[in-house]
Short mmCIF file of C-alpha atoms in Angstrom, two decimals:
data_model
loop_
_atom_site.label_atom_id
_atom_site.label_comp_id
_atom_site.label_asym_id
_atom_site.label_seq_id
_atom_site.Cartn_x
_atom_site.Cartn_y
_atom_site.Cartn_z
CA UNK O 1 6.38 42.47 -20.33
CA UNK O 2 9.84 43.34 -21.49
CA UNK O 3 10.90 44.06 -17.90
CA UNK O 4 9.69 40.62 -16.81
CA UNK O 5 11.56 38.95 -19.68
CA UNK O 6 14.69 40.93 -18.86
CA UNK O 7 14.43 39.92 -15.17
CA UNK O 8 13.88 36.29 -16.15
CA UNK O 9 16.87 36.35 -18.48
CA UNK O 10 19.00 38.04 -15.79
CA UNK O 11 18.06 35.50 -13.10
CA UNK O 12 18.71 32.63 -15.53
CA UNK O 13 22.07 34.04 -16.42
CA UNK O 14 22.96 34.52 -12.74
CA UNK O 15 21.88 31.00 -11.97
CA UNK O 16 24.08 29.56 -14.71
CA UNK O 17 27.03 31.67 -13.54
CA UNK O 18 26.59 30.28 -9.99
CA UNK O 19 26.40 26.72 -11.32
CA UNK O 20 29.48 27.16 -13.47
CA UNK O 21 31.41 28.64 -10.56
CA UNK O 22 30.65 25.69 -8.29
CA UNK O 23 31.33 23.23 -11.14
CA UNK O 24 34.79 24.77 -11.62
CA UNK O 25 35.42 24.61 -7.82
CA UNK O 26 34.42 20.96 -7.84
CA UNK O 27 36.46 20.07 -10.93
CA UNK O 28 39.58 21.98 -9.97
CA UNK O 29 41.07 19.28 -7.71
CA UNK O 30 40.73 16.78 -10.59
CA UNK O 31 42.46 19.23 -12.91
CA UNK O 32 45.33 19.58 -10.38
CA UNK O 33 45.51 15.80 -10.08
CA UNK O 34 45.89 15.34 -13.80
CA UNK O 35 48.34 18.28 -14.15
CA UNK O 36 50.53 17.20 -11.25
CA UNK O 37 50.83 13.67 -12.67
CA UNK O 38 52.61 15.19 -15.69
CA UNK O 39 54.90 17.45 -13.64
CA UNK O 40 58.44 16.92 -12.46
CA UNK O 41 58.95 16.51 -8.70
CA UNK O 42 60.55 20.01 -8.27
CA UNK O 43 57.75 21.66 -10.27
CA UNK O 44 55.09 19.79 -8.34
CA UNK O 45 56.66 20.88 -5.00
CA UNK O 46 57.17 24.50 -6.07
CA UNK O 47 53.82 24.96 -7.80
CA UNK O 48 51.39 22.46 -6.32
CA UNK O 49 48.24 24.36 -7.36
CA UNK O 50 49.28 25.24 -10.89
CA UNK O 51 47.05 23.55 -13.54
CA UNK O 52 49.89 23.79 -16.13
CA UNK O 53 52.92 21.44 -15.84
CA UNK O 54 56.25 23.03 -16.73
CA UNK O 55 57.79 21.06 -18.26
CA UNK O 56 55.39 18.19 -19.27
CA UNK O 57 56.84 14.79 -18.45
CA UNK O 58 55.75 11.18 -18.25
CA UNK O 59 58.26 10.42 -15.56
CA UNK O 60 55.59 9.94 -12.86
CA UNK O 61 53.78 7.30 -14.91
CA UNK O 62 57.03 5.58 -15.76
CA UNK O 63 57.85 5.28 -12.09
CA UNK O 64 54.32 4.01 -11.31
CA UNK O 65 54.67 1.11 -13.72
CA UNK O 66 58.39 0.39 -13.28
CA UNK O 67 58.89 0.98 -9.51
CA UNK O 68 55.57 -0.16 -8.09
CA UNK O 69 53.32 -3.21 -8.27
CA UNK O 70 50.52 -1.27 -9.90
CA UNK O 71 49.82 -3.99 -12.57
CA UNK O 72 49.42 -6.52 -9.76
CA UNK O 73 47.15 -4.23 -7.76
CA UNK O 74 45.06 -3.56 -10.86
CA UNK O 75 44.70 -7.28 -11.48
CA UNK O 76 43.72 -8.02 -7.93
CA UNK O 77 41.22 -5.15 -7.87
CA UNK O 78 39.71 -6.27 -11.14
CA UNK O 79 39.31 -9.87 -9.95
CA UNK O 80 37.80 -8.90 -6.64
CA UNK O 81 35.51 -6.26 -8.09
CA UNK O 82 34.11 -8.42 -10.86
CA UNK O 83 33.41 -11.41 -8.54
CA UNK O 84 31.93 -9.30 -5.74
CA UNK O 85 29.80 -7.22 -8.14
CA UNK O 86 28.42 -10.34 -9.80
CA UNK O 87 27.83 -11.96 -6.44
CA UNK O 88 26.05 -8.92 -5.02
CA UNK O 89 23.76 -8.57 -8.04
CA UNK O 90 22.75 -12.23 -7.81
CA UNK O 91 22.52 -12.63 -4.02
CA UNK O 92 21.09 -9.27 -3.19
CA UNK O 93 18.38 -9.66 -5.89
CA UNK O 94 17.54 -13.17 -4.64
CA UNK O 95 17.27 -11.93 -1.06
CA UNK O 96 15.33 -8.87 -2.00
CA UNK O 97 12.84 -10.97 -4.03
CA UNK O 98 12.40 -13.41 -1.10
CA UNK O 99 11.72 -10.59 1.33
CA UNK O 100 9.34 -8.83 -1.10
CA UNK O 101 7.30 -11.76 -2.27
CA UNK O 102 7.70 -14.82 -0.16
CA UNK O 103 5.77 -15.19 3.12
CA UNK O 104 7.65 -17.02 5.79
CA UNK O 105 8.14 -16.84 9.59
CA UNK O 106 10.61 -14.16 10.66
CA UNK O 107 10.52 -12.22 7.41
CA UNK O 108 9.92 -8.90 9.13
CA UNK O 109 12.55 -9.60 11.73
CA UNK O 110 15.11 -10.42 9.01
CA UNK O 111 14.30 -7.11 7.19
CA UNK O 112 14.58 -5.20 10.46
CA UNK O 113 17.97 -6.78 11.07
CA UNK O 114 19.07 -5.73 7.57
CA UNK O 115 18.00 -2.15 8.30
CA UNK O 116 19.89 -2.31 11.56
CA UNK O 117 23.02 -3.52 9.84
CA UNK O 118 22.93 -0.54 7.53
CA UNK O 119 23.04 1.76 10.64
CA UNK O 120 26.16 0.08 12.10
CA UNK O 121 29.43 1.96 11.33
CA UNK O 122 31.85 -0.25 9.45
CA UNK O 123 34.74 0.60 11.78
CA UNK O 124 32.93 -1.21 14.58
CA UNK O 125 33.23 -4.49 12.72
CA UNK O 126 36.97 -4.41 12.08
CA UNK O 127 38.03 -6.56 15.02
CA UNK O 128 35.14 -9.02 14.83
CA UNK O 129 35.74 -9.39 11.09
CA UNK O 130 39.41 -10.12 11.61
CA UNK O 131 38.66 -12.70 14.29
CA UNK O 132 36.14 -14.45 12.13
CA UNK O 133 38.42 -14.56 9.13
CA UNK O 134 41.28 -15.90 11.31
CA UNK O 135 39.01 -18.44 12.95
CA UNK O 136 37.80 -19.85 9.65
CA UNK O 137 41.36 -20.07 8.31
CA UNK O 138 40.79 -17.79 5.33
CA UNK O 139 42.76 -14.78 6.54
CA UNK O 140 45.25 -13.37 4.01
CA UNK O 141 43.65 -14.90 0.95
CA UNK O 142 41.46 -13.99 -2.01
CA UNK O 143 38.62 -15.65 -0.14
CA UNK O 144 39.04 -13.17 2.67
CA UNK O 145 38.88 -10.32 0.19
CA UNK O 146 35.72 -11.60 -1.53
CA UNK O 147 33.52 -13.71 0.78
CA UNK O 148 32.70 -11.18 3.54
CA UNK O 149 31.55 -8.51 1.06
CA UNK O 150 29.80 -10.79 -1.36
CA UNK O 151 26.42 -9.49 -0.25
CA UNK O 152 25.44 -6.25 1.41
CA UNK O 153 22.44 -4.96 3.26
CA UNK O 154 21.99 -1.84 1.15
CA UNK O 155 21.72 -3.88 -2.03
CA UNK O 156 19.12 -6.18 -0.48
CA UNK O 157 17.11 -3.10 0.58
CA UNK O 158 17.28 -1.61 -2.90
CA UNK O 159 16.17 -4.78 -4.59
CA UNK O 160 13.36 -5.45 -2.02
CA UNK O 161 11.91 -1.97 -2.55
CA UNK O 162 11.99 -2.29 -6.34
CA UNK O 163 10.42 -5.77 -6.40
CA UNK O 164 7.60 -4.53 -4.19
CA UNK O 165 6.85 -1.85 -6.85
CA UNK O 166 6.28 -4.48 -9.56
CA UNK O 167 2.79 -5.75 -10.23
CA UNK O 168 2.00 -9.10 -8.70
CA UNK O 169 -0.28 -10.11 -11.59
CA UNK O 170 2.63 -10.90 -13.83
CA UNK O 171 3.99 -13.43 -11.36
CA UNK O 172 0.59 -14.92 -10.77
CA UNK O 173 0.27 -15.53 -14.54
CA UNK O 174 3.66 -17.28 -14.58
CA UNK O 175 2.61 -19.54 -11.63
CA UNK O 176 -0.61 -20.45 -13.45
CA UNK O 177 1.59 -21.63 -16.37
CA UNK O 178 3.42 -23.93 -13.96
CA UNK O 179 6.54 -21.85 -13.10
CA UNK O 180 8.03 -22.31 -9.71
CA UNK O 181 9.36 -19.61 -7.41
CA UNK O 182 12.86 -19.61 -8.80
CA UNK O 183 11.69 -19.80 -12.39
CA UNK O 184 9.36 -16.89 -11.79
CA UNK O 185 12.14 -14.87 -10.25
CA UNK O 186 14.71 -15.73 -12.93
CA UNK O 187 12.65 -15.63 -16.08
CA UNK O 188 9.85 -13.14 -15.33
CA UNK O 189 10.76 -10.76 -12.50
CA UNK O 190 14.54 -10.32 -12.99
CA UNK O 191 14.28 -9.01 -16.58
CA UNK O 192 11.74 -6.40 -15.34
CA UNK O 193 14.21 -5.37 -12.67
CA UNK O 194 16.85 -4.24 -15.09
CA UNK O 195 16.97 -0.55 -13.92
CA UNK O 196 17.50 -1.64 -10.30
CA UNK O 197 20.08 -4.28 -11.31
CA UNK O 198 22.09 -1.74 -13.28
CA UNK O 199 21.89 0.73 -10.37
CA UNK O 200 23.14 -2.02 -8.02
CA UNK O 201 25.87 -2.97 -10.43
CA UNK O 202 27.19 0.61 -10.62
CA UNK O 203 27.10 1.04 -6.87
CA UNK O 204 28.70 -2.33 -6.17
CA UNK O 205 31.45 -1.81 -8.73
CA UNK O 206 32.34 1.59 -7.41
CA UNK O 207 32.16 0.57 -3.81
CA UNK O 208 34.22 -2.62 -4.26
CA UNK O 209 36.83 -0.96 -6.49
CA UNK O 210 37.35 1.79 -3.88
CA UNK O 211 37.13 -0.53 -0.85
CA UNK O 212 40.03 0.10 1.52
CA UNK O 213 39.03 -0.60 5.17
CA UNK O 214 38.11 -4.25 4.46
CA UNK O 215 41.54 -4.94 2.93
CA UNK O 216 43.22 -3.72 6.10
CA UNK O 217 41.74 -6.55 8.16
CA UNK O 218 41.54 -9.20 5.35
CA UNK O 219 45.10 -9.39 3.98
CA UNK O 220 48.69 -8.47 4.81
CA UNK O 221 50.47 -10.20 1.93
CA UNK O 222 51.66 -7.56 -0.63
CA UNK O 223 50.83 -10.05 -3.37
CA UNK O 224 47.16 -9.71 -2.41
CA UNK O 225 47.00 -5.91 -2.26
CA UNK O 226 44.20 -4.28 -4.18
CA UNK O 227 44.64 -0.88 -5.75
CA UNK O 228 43.39 1.21 -2.78
CA UNK O 229 45.63 -0.80 -0.41
CA UNK O 230 48.61 -0.40 -2.72
CA UNK O 231 47.98 3.37 -3.09
CA UNK O 232 47.86 3.70 0.68
CA UNK O 233 51.22 1.95 0.82
CA UNK O 234 52.63 4.48 -1.69
CA UNK O 235 51.24 7.46 0.25
CA UNK O 236 52.81 6.13 3.49
CA UNK O 237 56.25 6.47 1.78
CA UNK O 238 57.08 2.90 0.77
CA UNK O 239 59.29 4.11 -2.12
CA UNK O 240 61.52 6.22 0.08
CA UNK O 241 61.90 9.92 0.83
CA UNK O 242 60.42 12.85 -0.98
CA UNK O 243 56.87 13.97 -1.71
CA UNK O 244 56.72 12.07 -5.08
CA UNK O 245 53.52 13.85 -5.93
CA UNK O 246 53.63 13.07 -9.71
CA UNK O 247 53.97 9.35 -8.97
CA UNK O 248 51.18 9.24 -6.28
CA UNK O 249 48.71 11.33 -8.24
CA UNK O 250 49.48 9.41 -11.43
CA UNK O 251 48.65 6.17 -9.61
CA UNK O 252 45.51 7.77 -8.14
CA UNK O 253 44.44 8.83 -11.68
CA UNK O 254 44.89 5.27 -12.91
CA UNK O 255 42.64 4.10 -10.11
CA UNK O 256 39.95 6.66 -10.98
CA UNK O 257 39.64 5.91 -14.70
CA UNK O 258 37.90 2.50 -14.48
CA UNK O 259 35.21 3.81 -12.16
CA UNK O 260 34.70 6.91 -14.27
CA UNK O 261 34.35 4.87 -17.48
CA UNK O 262 31.80 2.52 -15.92
CA UNK O 263 29.76 5.44 -14.55
CA UNK O 264 29.79 7.29 -17.90
CA UNK O 265 28.74 4.13 -19.80
CA UNK O 266 25.84 3.28 -17.47
CA UNK O 267 24.94 6.84 -16.36
CA UNK O 268 21.73 7.01 -18.42
CA UNK O 269 20.55 3.65 -17.06
CA UNK O 270 21.40 4.81 -13.51
CA UNK O 271 19.37 8.01 -13.90
CA UNK O 272 16.51 6.11 -15.62
CA UNK O 273 16.43 3.58 -12.86
CA UNK O 274 16.30 6.31 -10.17
CA UNK O 275 13.46 8.05 -12.04
CA UNK O 276 11.48 4.90 -12.50
CA UNK O 277 11.89 4.03 -8.84
CA UNK O 278 10.68 7.45 -7.74
CA UNK O 279 7.68 7.26 -10.07
CA UNK O 280 6.66 3.87 -8.90
CA UNK O 281 7.26 4.72 -5.28
#
């Protein structure tokens, strides 16, 4: 009995050691990113993998705010992300509910088309997307940044699958009380879909905040650059010669913080939504 307990304890200890090792391997690049943002340029170039800056300086952050358009990029990213996230939550949930509950001609064909869209690589759509934006006269504008990504196939799929897991009896009771389709969706079904909505919100916020390929074909005016586009401009050497690692990694850290904060705040809801979806599925 003691031998079995000793083996169990040893295996548990070994398992935790392995997990801690891989956790440290995973976290080390983030540690390097934070440390390098507080280094001087010579120290960053001489000791790129050192987790301890010597000396500690805020020069990288000063350059980020004084020599770049980071505040403008942050403002553009915040505007686009909030509008797109709100639009996706509303439009994807409406489309998902229609596909899950309403019976109309071509419903299966539309859902098949949505699945097919999810399988298409985004790079294939670069040129068609540019041509469409240019043809409609919205190229190089906030409309071009927002409108093409205001709804997405993955969000519709997530919401459809969740709505199909809900009991129909609740909706039938609402219809007996005289509620129409939209009233049933808005007042009865949508509050029940809170876990899926929070999951979609997190995914949409993260995806839109980090969106880079779409900005390449949507805008060219530096005044419309979002944070990923602006960071790409920095990495390409827009501020002149030199590695400028503290400046670049400091800007990258500023871009990471909002997504990390949103994920930490809504993490429990995200996990709860995933668990509820797996139980109902």
